[in-house]
């Protein structure tokens, strides 16, 4: 991993100590007049930072807006708009805010903007993947003074600072009464971040200009242009041709070729992103894309039978997926956190590959001849997504589950998956908080709008025992006790298989020589991570 002279992590630390060197805030004039062009695989769907819990949207928001708590490249919390935070009582967190921060229009940032932001998130209309889960525990926002805010929670909530790393703070004066379209049109997109939104057209155009008054010091890039190039090969070609400076989601095939080419450089890091197969639990009866071995409708959803889910898991050769499809850029896994992270369960290993056991379980479940299945996948969202789905389909066909693949662009795929139109699909999730509760509360918790739980639980899986463990983990402030409860939840998910884990992805970027890039384990691709060499 390459280190820049002043990374977001180092910069925030220097700011917190009041020791920012002059070089950070006064870049040489010649270097400042530069344009950085970044090619990404997926377009942000909105400039409204509260519209959708979607990584490309978070990636855009990183440039325009700031958060109370930021994250460094290794997912550790660092100061952002808040210089410090601490629980003052079991149910009260106090955040002391950074003085002198200005909005892009020159007005002062204050604690009232924090209160407005937290109140706004649950009200954003039309969101297909709500951010409400991040502020779920907050019952009241107390503005103590312009630079102090206290967040009251329903109970002890130790993960609140982690949750707030996803909450972009927006201004009351620009955001009150504003719709998502007002952010997309830039009228309300007034942030405190290192860049201002200069142009935004969903699906095509993202342009940013430098915020000269950024509290962290002016960035080296005067202008940043994001080009959306969904095809991995086309992104690599654009880099080799010199049309772009940085590309994300380098395919495993391209990574090997780029690493041998002196015209470019490759940067790689381990990620928390898990690729998994997602069974649907929303329908108890007939499913349109699952039939018996003769193609006739099944009266009952077979995925509700644990034995079927176990058979599907046993039928996957995860090591072969990583070696052959991912060209070695991944780590087989049976849980959503990589080994060594807080609350990863060391007792949960990589599920074994056992086709014979899979066939026996299918027979026990009433499918001695297997059944037919359609697996759905995006074509342009995750590294090798459709190739992974095809490989899994072949493996399942060999155990008697005749599987075909339906591949769609992510925009169409996600809309249908979020409406529970699929029986089984390929999905991926980055545990960006670096601990287990983020995935638990968002992906496998029972959907409960009142509790703001299960915001991204597209499968509609529900397990009261798992919900109880998840809720209990939110009440424990002592780290060791909390980790034990989270590890119990990890084990329960491994046993019940609401998801079928495949592997953790290795993230690869390509960039031109003369640049330095510090990758983030969550997979963000931000101009703030790039420095001139």
Coordinates of C-alpha atoms in Angstrom, one line a residue:
X1 CA 0.0 0.0 0.0
X2 CA 1.3 3.4 -0.9
X3 CA 1.3 6.3 1.5
X4 CA 0.7 9.9 0.6
X5 CA 2.4 12.8 2.3
X6 CA -0.8 13.9 4.1
X7 CA -3.5 11.3 4.0
X8 CA -7.1 11.8 5.3
X9 CA -6.1 9.9 8.4
X10 CA -2.9 11.9 9.0
X11 CA -4.6 15.2 8.2
X12 CA -7.4 14.6 10.6
X13 CA -4.9 13.8 13.3
X14 CA -2.9 16.9 12.7
X15 CA -6.1 19.0 12.7
X16 CA -7.2 17.5 16.0
X17 CA -3.8 18.4 17.5
X18 CA -3.9 21.9 16.1
X19 CA -0.6 21.2 14.3
X20 CA -1.4 21.3 10.6
X21 CA 1.7 22.3 8.7
X22 CA 1.5 25.2 6.3
X23 CA 2.3 23.0 3.3
X24 CA -1.1 21.3 3.7
X25 CA -3.1 24.5 3.5
X26 CA -1.0 26.2 1.0
X27 CA -0.3 23.9 -1.9
X28 CA 2.1 25.2 -4.5
X29 CA 0.2 27.2 -7.1
X30 CA 1.4 25.3 -10.1
X31 CA 0.4 21.9 -8.6
X32 CA -3.0 23.2 -7.6
X33 CA -4.0 23.9 -11.2
X34 CA -4.6 20.3 -12.1
X35 CA -7.4 18.0 -13.1
X36 CA -7.8 14.5 -11.9
X37 CA -9.9 12.1 -14.0
X38 CA -11.3 9.0 -12.3
X39 CA -13.1 6.1 -14.1
X40 CA -15.4 4.1 -11.9
X41 CA -17.6 1.1 -12.6
X42 CA -20.8 2.3 -11.1
X43 CA -22.6 5.6 -11.2
X44 CA -24.0 7.3 -8.1
X45 CA -27.7 7.3 -8.2
X46 CA -28.1 10.6 -6.4
X47 CA -26.2 13.6 -5.0
X48 CA -28.5 13.5 -2.0
X49 CA -26.2 11.9 0.6
X50 CA -29.3 10.5 2.5
X51 CA -31.1 9.0 -0.4
X52 CA -29.6 5.5 -0.7
X53 CA -27.1 3.4 1.3
X54 CA -25.1 2.7 -1.9
X55 CA -21.4 2.7 -2.1
X56 CA -21.1 5.0 -5.2
X57 CA -23.4 7.5 -3.4
X58 CA -21.2 7.3 -0.3
X59 CA -18.2 7.8 -2.6
X60 CA -19.6 11.0 -4.0
X61 CA -20.7 12.3 -0.6
X62 CA -17.1 11.8 0.7
X63 CA -16.0 14.7 -1.6
X64 CA -18.9 17.1 -1.0
X65 CA -19.9 16.6 2.6
X66 CA -18.2 15.8 5.9
X67 CA -19.2 13.5 8.8
X68 CA -18.9 14.0 12.5
X69 CA -16.6 10.9 12.6
X70 CA -14.5 9.9 9.6
X71 CA -12.5 6.7 8.9
X72 CA -8.9 6.1 8.0
X73 CA -7.8 3.6 5.4
X74 CA -7.9 0.8 8.0
X75 CA -11.5 1.6 9.1
X76 CA -10.5 3.2 12.4
X77 CA -12.6 6.2 13.5
X78 CA -10.8 9.6 13.3
X79 CA -12.0 13.2 14.0
X80 CA -14.1 14.8 11.3
X81 CA -16.5 17.6 12.0
X82 CA -16.3 16.4 15.6
X83 CA -12.9 16.8 17.3
X84 CA -13.9 14.4 20.1
X85 CA -16.7 12.2 21.3
X86 CA -17.5 10.3 24.5
X87 CA -20.4 8.9 26.4
X88 CA -21.3 11.2 29.3
X89 CA -24.0 8.8 30.5
X90 CA -25.1 5.3 29.4
X91 CA -27.6 6.8 27.0
X92 CA -25.9 10.1 26.1
X93 CA -23.0 10.7 23.7
X94 CA -21.4 14.1 23.6
X95 CA -19.7 15.4 20.5
X96 CA -17.5 18.5 20.6
X97 CA -17.5 20.1 17.1
X98 CA -14.6 21.7 15.2
X99 CA -14.7 25.5 15.3
X100 CA -14.4 27.7 12.2
X101 CA -15.9 25.2 9.7
X102 CA -17.7 26.9 6.8
X103 CA -20.3 25.6 4.4
X104 CA -19.5 26.0 0.7
X105 CA -21.5 29.2 0.6
X106 CA -19.5 30.7 3.5
X107 CA -22.0 30.3 6.3
X108 CA -21.0 28.8 9.6
X109 CA -21.4 25.1 10.5
X110 CA -23.0 24.6 13.9
X111 CA -24.6 21.9 16.1
X112 CA -28.0 22.9 14.7
X113 CA -27.0 21.4 11.3
X114 CA -26.2 18.1 13.1
X115 CA -29.7 18.2 14.6
X116 CA -31.3 18.9 11.3
X117 CA -29.3 16.1 9.5
X118 CA -30.3 13.4 12.0
X119 CA -34.0 14.5 11.8
X120 CA -33.9 14.5 8.1
X121 CA -32.6 11.0 7.3
X122 CA -35.7 9.0 8.3
X123 CA -37.9 11.4 6.2
X124 CA -36.1 11.1 2.9
X125 CA -38.8 9.9 0.5
X126 CA -38.3 7.3 -2.2
X127 CA -35.1 5.8 -0.8
X128 CA -34.6 2.2 -2.0
X129 CA -32.0 1.6 0.7
X130 CA -32.6 3.8 3.6
X131 CA -29.8 5.3 5.8
X132 CA -32.2 5.2 8.8
X133 CA -30.4 2.3 10.4
X134 CA -27.4 4.5 11.1
X135 CA -29.4 6.9 13.3
X136 CA -31.8 4.2 14.6
X137 CA -30.7 4.4 18.2
X138 CA -31.0 8.2 18.5
X139 CA -34.1 9.4 20.3
X140 CA -33.2 13.0 20.8
X141 CA -30.7 15.5 19.7
X142 CA -29.7 18.1 22.3
X143 CA -27.9 21.2 21.0
X144 CA -25.9 22.3 24.1
X145 CA -24.2 25.2 22.3
X146 CA -23.1 26.0 18.7
X147 CA -20.1 23.6 19.0
X148 CA -21.5 20.9 21.3
X149 CA -24.2 18.4 20.6
X150 CA -25.5 15.5 22.7
X151 CA -27.1 12.5 21.1
X152 CA -29.6 10.7 23.4
X153 CA -30.2 7.0 22.7
X154 CA -32.9 4.6 23.7
X155 CA -30.3 2.5 25.5
X156 CA -26.5 2.2 25.7
X157 CA -25.2 2.2 22.1
X158 CA -21.5 1.6 21.9
X159 CA -21.4 1.6 18.1
X160 CA -22.9 5.0 17.6
X161 CA -19.6 6.7 16.5
X162 CA -19.1 3.9 14.0
X163 CA -22.6 4.4 12.7
X164 CA -22.1 8.1 12.2
X165 CA -19.2 7.6 9.8
X166 CA -21.9 7.0 7.2
X167 CA -23.9 10.1 8.0
X168 CA -23.0 13.1 5.9
X169 CA -23.9 16.3 7.6
X170 CA -26.0 18.6 5.6
X171 CA -26.9 22.3 6.3
X172 CA -30.3 23.3 7.6
X173 CA -30.3 26.5 5.6
X174 CA -29.9 24.7 2.3
X175 CA -31.6 21.5 3.2
X176 CA -34.8 22.5 5.0
X177 CA -37.7 21.7 2.7
X178 CA -35.3 20.5 0.0
X179 CA -36.0 17.3 -2.0
X180 CA -33.6 14.8 -3.4
X181 CA -34.0 16.5 -6.7
X182 CA -32.8 19.7 -5.2
X183 CA -29.6 17.9 -4.2
X184 CA -29.2 16.4 -7.7
X185 CA -29.7 19.8 -9.3
X186 CA -27.0 21.2 -6.9
X187 CA -29.3 23.8 -5.3
X188 CA -29.2 22.0 -1.9
X189 CA -25.8 20.3 -2.3
X190 CA -24.0 22.7 -0.1
X191 CA -21.4 20.8 2.0
X192 CA -18.3 21.3 4.1
X193 CA -16.2 18.8 2.2
X194 CA -13.0 19.2 0.2
X195 CA -14.9 19.6 -3.1
X196 CA -17.9 21.4 -4.4
X197 CA -20.4 19.7 -6.7
X198 CA -20.0 21.4 -10.1
X199 CA -22.1 19.1 -12.3
X200 CA -24.2 16.0 -11.7
X201 CA -26.2 13.9 -14.0
X202 CA -27.2 10.5 -12.7
X203 CA -25.7 7.8 -15.0
X204 CA -23.2 10.1 -16.8
X205 CA -21.7 13.2 -15.3
X206 CA -20.0 14.0 -12.0
X207 CA -17.7 17.0 -11.8
X208 CA -16.2 18.6 -8.7
X209 CA -14.2 21.8 -8.0
X210 CA -11.9 22.3 -5.1
X211 CA -13.2 23.9 -1.9
X212 CA -10.4 26.5 -1.2
X213 CA -11.8 27.0 2.3
X214 CA -11.9 23.3 3.3
X215 CA -11.1 23.0 7.0
X216 CA -8.5 20.3 6.2
X217 CA -6.6 22.4 3.8
X218 CA -7.1 22.8 0.0
X219 CA -6.7 19.6 -2.0
X220 CA -4.1 19.4 -4.8
X221 CA -6.7 18.9 -7.5
X222 CA -8.4 22.0 -8.8
X223 CA -11.0 19.9 -10.6
X224 CA -12.1 16.3 -10.4
X225 CA -14.0 14.5 -13.2
X226 CA -15.6 11.1 -12.7
X227 CA -16.2 9.1 -15.8
X228 CA -18.6 6.1 -15.5
X229 CA -17.2 3.1 -17.5
X230 CA -19.1 0.0 -16.5
X231 CA -16.9 -2.5 -18.4
X232 CA -13.7 -3.5 -16.6
X233 CA -11.8 -3.9 -19.9
X234 CA -12.9 -0.5 -21.1
X235 CA -11.7 1.1 -17.9
X236 CA -8.3 -0.6 -18.2
X237 CA -8.0 0.5 -21.8
X238 CA -8.8 4.1 -20.9
X239 CA -6.1 4.1 -18.3
X240 CA -3.5 2.6 -20.7
X241 CA -4.5 5.2 -23.3
X242 CA -3.9 8.0 -20.8
X243 CA -7.6 9.1 -20.9
X244 CA -8.0 8.7 -17.2
X245 CA -5.7 8.9 -14.2
X246 CA -7.2 6.3 -11.9
X247 CA -9.6 3.3 -12.3
X248 CA -11.4 1.2 -9.7
X249 CA -12.6 -2.4 -9.7
X250 CA -9.8 -3.7 -11.8
X251 CA -10.8 -7.2 -13.0
X252 CA -8.6 -10.1 -11.9
X253 CA -7.6 -10.7 -15.5
X254 CA -6.7 -7.1 -16.1
X255 CA -4.8 -6.8 -12.8
X256 CA -2.2 -9.3 -14.0
X257 CA -1.7 -7.6 -17.3
X258 CA -1.6 -4.1 -15.8
X259 CA 1.0 -5.1 -13.2
X260 CA 3.4 -6.0 -16.0
X261 CA 2.9 -2.8 -17.9
X262 CA 5.3 0.1 -17.2
X263 CA 2.7 2.7 -18.3
X264 CA 0.6 2.1 -15.2
X265 CA 0.8 0.9 -11.6
X266 CA -1.5 -1.4 -9.6
X267 CA -2.5 -0.9 -5.9
X268 CA -4.2 -3.7 -4.0
X269 CA -5.6 -4.2 -0.5
X270 CA -7.6 -6.7 1.5
X271 CA -11.3 -5.6 1.8
X272 CA -14.2 -6.3 4.2
X273 CA -16.4 -6.9 1.1
X274 CA -18.1 -10.3 1.2
X275 CA -19.6 -11.7 -1.9
X276 CA -22.4 -14.1 -1.1
X277 CA -25.5 -15.9 -2.5
X278 CA -28.8 -14.6 -1.1
X279 CA -31.8 -16.9 -0.7
X280 CA -35.2 -15.2 -0.7
X281 CA -37.5 -15.7 2.4
X282 CA -40.3 -13.3 1.3
X283 CA -42.6 -15.9 -0.2
X284 CA -43.7 -19.2 1.4
X285 CA -45.5 -20.4 -1.7
X286 CA -44.7 -20.7 -5.4
X287 CA -41.8 -18.8 -6.9
X288 CA -41.6 -17.8 -10.6
X289 CA -37.9 -18.8 -10.9
X290 CA -37.9 -22.1 -8.9
X291 CA -39.6 -25.2 -10.3
X292 CA -39.3 -29.0 -9.8
X293 CA -37.0 -31.2 -11.9
X294 CA -39.6 -31.3 -14.7
X295 CA -40.2 -27.5 -14.8
X296 CA -43.5 -27.5 -12.9
X297 CA -44.2 -24.9 -10.2
X298 CA -43.4 -25.9 -6.6
X299 CA -46.2 -25.3 -4.1
X300 CA -43.7 -24.3 -1.4
X301 CA -40.5 -22.2 -1.5
X302 CA -37.7 -24.8 -1.0
X303 CA -35.3 -22.2 0.2
X304 CA -37.2 -22.0 3.5
X305 CA -35.9 -25.5 4.3
X306 CA -32.5 -25.3 6.1
X307 CA -31.4 -28.6 4.5
X308 CA -31.8 -27.0 1.0
X309 CA -29.7 -24.0 2.0
X310 CA -27.1 -26.3 3.6
X311 CA -27.0 -28.4 0.3
X312 CA -26.5 -25.2 -1.7
X313 CA -23.6 -24.2 0.5
X314 CA -22.0 -27.6 0.5
X315 CA -22.3 -27.6 -3.3
X316 CA -19.9 -24.6 -3.7
X317 CA -16.2 -24.9 -4.1
X318 CA -15.1 -21.6 -2.7
X319 CA -11.4 -22.2 -3.2
X320 CA -12.0 -22.9 -6.8
X321 CA -14.0 -19.7 -7.2
X322 CA -11.2 -17.6 -5.8
X323 CA -8.5 -19.4 -7.8
X324 CA -10.2 -19.7 -11.2
X325 CA -12.7 -16.9 -11.3
X326 CA -11.0 -14.3 -9.1
X327 CA -7.4 -15.2 -10.2
X328 CA -6.5 -15.5 -6.6
X329 CA -7.7 -12.1 -5.6
X330 CA -10.0 -13.1 -2.7
X331 CA -10.2 -15.2 0.5
X332 CA -12.8 -17.9 0.9
X333 CA -15.0 -17.3 4.0
X334 CA -18.0 -18.5 6.0
X335 CA -18.8 -15.2 7.7
X336 CA -19.1 -11.5 6.7
X337 CA -15.9 -10.3 8.5
X338 CA -12.4 -11.2 7.6
X339 CA -10.3 -13.0 10.2
X340 CA -8.7 -10.8 12.8
X341 CA -11.4 -8.1 12.9
X342 CA -13.2 -7.3 16.1
X343 CA -16.2 -9.6 16.5
X344 CA -15.2 -12.0 13.7
X345 CA -15.8 -15.5 15.1
X346 CA -12.7 -17.7 14.8
X347 CA -14.9 -20.8 15.3
X348 CA -16.7 -20.2 12.0
X349 CA -14.5 -21.7 9.3
X350 CA -14.8 -21.9 5.6
X351 CA -17.7 -24.2 4.7
X352 CA -16.5 -27.4 3.2
X353 CA -17.2 -28.5 -0.4
X354 CA -19.0 -31.8 -0.3
X355 CA -21.3 -32.5 -3.3
X356 CA -22.3 -36.0 -2.0
X357 CA -23.5 -34.5 1.3
X358 CA -25.3 -31.9 -0.7
X359 CA -27.2 -34.5 -2.7
X360 CA -28.1 -36.4 0.4
X361 CA -29.6 -33.3 2.0
X362 CA -31.6 -32.5 -1.1
X363 CA -33.1 -36.0 -1.0
X364 CA -33.9 -35.7 2.7
X365 CA -35.6 -32.4 1.9
X366 CA -37.8 -34.1 -0.7
X367 CA -35.8 -33.4 -3.8
X368 CA -34.1 -36.7 -4.8
X369 CA -34.1 -35.4 -8.4
X370 CA -33.2 -31.9 -7.4
X371 CA -35.1 -28.9 -8.8
X372 CA -34.6 -26.0 -11.3
X373 CA -33.4 -22.6 -10.2
X374 CA -32.7 -19.2 -11.8
X375 CA -29.9 -17.2 -10.1
X376 CA -30.0 -13.4 -10.7
X377 CA -26.9 -11.3 -10.8
X378 CA -25.8 -7.8 -11.7
X379 CA -23.4 -7.4 -14.6
X380 CA -21.7 -4.2 -13.7
X381 CA -21.7 -3.7 -9.9
X382 CA -19.2 -6.2 -8.3
X383 CA -15.9 -7.6 -9.4
X384 CA -16.6 -10.5 -11.8
X385 CA -20.2 -10.6 -10.6
X386 CA -21.8 -12.4 -13.6
X387 CA -18.8 -14.8 -13.9
X388 CA -19.1 -15.7 -10.2
X389 CA -22.8 -16.4 -10.7
X390 CA -22.1 -18.6 -13.7
X391 CA -19.5 -20.6 -11.8
X392 CA -21.9 -21.1 -8.9
X393 CA -24.7 -22.1 -11.3
X394 CA -22.4 -24.8 -12.8
X395 CA -21.5 -26.1 -9.3
X396 CA -25.2 -26.3 -8.2
X397 CA -26.1 -28.0 -11.5
X398 CA -23.7 -30.8 -10.6
X399 CA -25.4 -31.5 -7.3
X400 CA -28.8 -31.8 -9.1
X401 CA -30.1 -28.2 -8.9
X402 CA -30.3 -27.3 -12.6
X403 CA -29.3 -23.6 -12.5
X404 CA -29.4 -20.9 -15.1
X405 CA -28.3 -17.3 -14.7
X406 CA -30.2 -14.1 -15.4
X407 CA -27.9 -11.1 -15.6
X408 CA -29.0 -7.5 -15.6
X409 CA -27.3 -4.0 -15.2
X410 CA -27.3 -3.1 -11.5
X411 CA -29.9 -0.4 -11.7
X412 CA -32.5 -2.9 -13.0
X413 CA -31.2 -5.7 -10.9
X414 CA -31.3 -3.8 -7.6
X415 CA -34.8 -2.4 -8.2
X416 CA -36.2 -5.9 -8.7
X417 CA -34.2 -7.5 -5.8
X418 CA -35.3 -4.8 -3.4
X419 CA -39.0 -5.6 -4.3
X420 CA -38.4 -9.3 -3.5
X421 CA -38.9 -10.5 -7.1
X422 CA -36.1 -13.0 -7.0
X423 CA -35.6 -16.4 -5.3
X424 CA -31.8 -16.4 -5.3
X425 CA -29.4 -13.8 -6.3
X426 CA -25.7 -12.8 -6.0
X427 CA -25.0 -9.9 -3.7
X428 CA -22.1 -8.3 -1.9
X429 CA -21.6 -6.2 1.2
X430 CA -18.7 -4.3 2.7
X431 CA -18.7 -4.2 6.5
X432 CA -17.3 -0.7 6.5
X433 CA -17.5 -0.3 10.3
X434 CA -15.1 -3.2 10.8
X435 CA -17.3 -5.0 13.2
X436 CA -20.3 -7.3 13.1
X437 CA -23.3 -5.2 14.1
X438 CA -23.4 -3.2 10.9
X439 CA -24.2 -6.2 8.8
X440 CA -26.5 -7.7 11.5
X441 CA -28.6 -4.6 11.9
X442 CA -28.9 -3.7 8.2
X443 CA -28.9 -7.0 6.2
X444 CA -30.2 -9.9 8.4
X445 CA -32.3 -8.1 11.0
X446 CA -36.0 -8.4 10.7
X447 CA -37.4 -5.5 8.8
X448 CA -38.9 -3.1 11.3
X449 CA -39.5 0.4 10.2
X450 CA -40.4 1.5 13.7
X451 CA -37.0 0.3 15.0
X452 CA -35.4 1.3 11.7
X453 CA -33.9 -2.2 11.4
X454 CA -33.3 -4.3 8.3
X455 CA -33.0 -1.4 6.0
X456 CA -31.1 -3.5 3.4
X457 CA -32.7 -6.9 4.2
X458 CA -34.0 -7.5 0.7
X459 CA -34.6 -11.2 1.4
X460 CA -37.0 -10.4 4.3
X461 CA -35.3 -13.0 6.4
X462 CA -36.5 -13.0 10.0
X463 CA -35.0 -14.7 13.1
X464 CA -36.2 -13.5 16.5
X465 CA -33.2 -15.2 18.2
X466 CA -30.8 -13.3 16.0
X467 CA -32.7 -10.1 16.5
X468 CA -32.4 -10.5 20.3
X469 CA -28.6 -11.0 20.0
X470 CA -28.3 -8.0 17.7
X471 CA -30.4 -5.8 20.0
X472 CA -28.4 -7.0 23.1
X473 CA -25.1 -6.1 21.4
X474 CA -26.3 -2.5 21.2
X475 CA -26.6 -2.3 25.0
X476 CA -23.1 -3.4 26.0
X477 CA -20.5 -0.7 26.4
X478 CA -17.8 -3.1 27.6
X479 CA -15.9 -4.3 24.4
X480 CA -15.2 -7.9 25.4
X481 CA -18.7 -8.6 26.5
X482 CA -20.1 -7.0 23.4
X483 CA -17.7 -9.0 21.2
X484 CA -18.9 -12.3 22.7
X485 CA -22.5 -11.5 21.9
X486 CA -21.7 -10.5 18.4
X487 CA -19.7 -13.7 17.9
X488 CA -22.8 -15.7 19.0
X489 CA -24.7 -13.9 16.3
X490 CA -22.1 -14.7 13.7
X491 CA -22.3 -18.3 14.6
X492 CA -26.1 -18.3 14.4
X493 CA -26.0 -16.9 10.9
X494 CA -23.4 -19.5 9.9
X495 CA -25.8 -22.2 11.2
X496 CA -29.0 -20.9 9.8
X497 CA -27.6 -19.6 6.4
X498 CA -29.7 -16.5 5.7
X499 CA -26.8 -15.8 3.4
X500 CA -24.4 -18.3 1.7
X501 CA -21.0 -16.7 2.0
X502 CA -18.4 -17.1 -0.8
X503 CA -15.3 -15.0 -0.3
X504 CA -13.9 -11.7 0.8
X505 CA -12.8 -9.6 -2.2
X506 CA -9.3 -8.2 -2.7
X507 CA -9.6 -4.7 -4.1
X508 CA -7.5 -3.5 -7.0
X509 CA -7.0 -0.1 -8.5
X510 CA -4.9 1.0 -11.5
X511 CA -3.3 4.5 -11.8
X512 CA -0.9 6.3 -13.9
X513 CA 2.8 6.8 -12.8
X514 CA 3.5 9.9 -10.9
X515 CA 0.5 9.5 -8.6
X516 CA 0.3 8.0 -5.2
X517 CA -2.9 6.3 -3.9
X518 CA -3.9 5.1 -0.4
X519 CA -6.7 2.6 -0.8
X520 CA -9.5 2.2 1.7
X521 CA -10.5 -1.2 2.9
X522 CA -14.1 -0.3 2.3
X523 CA -13.4 0.1 -1.4
X524 CA -14.0 3.9 -1.8
X525 CA -12.3 5.6 -4.7
X526 CA -11.9 9.2 -3.8
X527 CA -9.8 12.1 -5.0
X528 CA -8.8 12.7 -1.4
X529 CA -6.8 9.4 -1.5
X530 CA -4.7 10.5 -4.5
X531 CA -1.6 12.7 -4.3
X532 CA 0.9 13.8 -6.9
X533 CA 4.0 11.8 -6.8

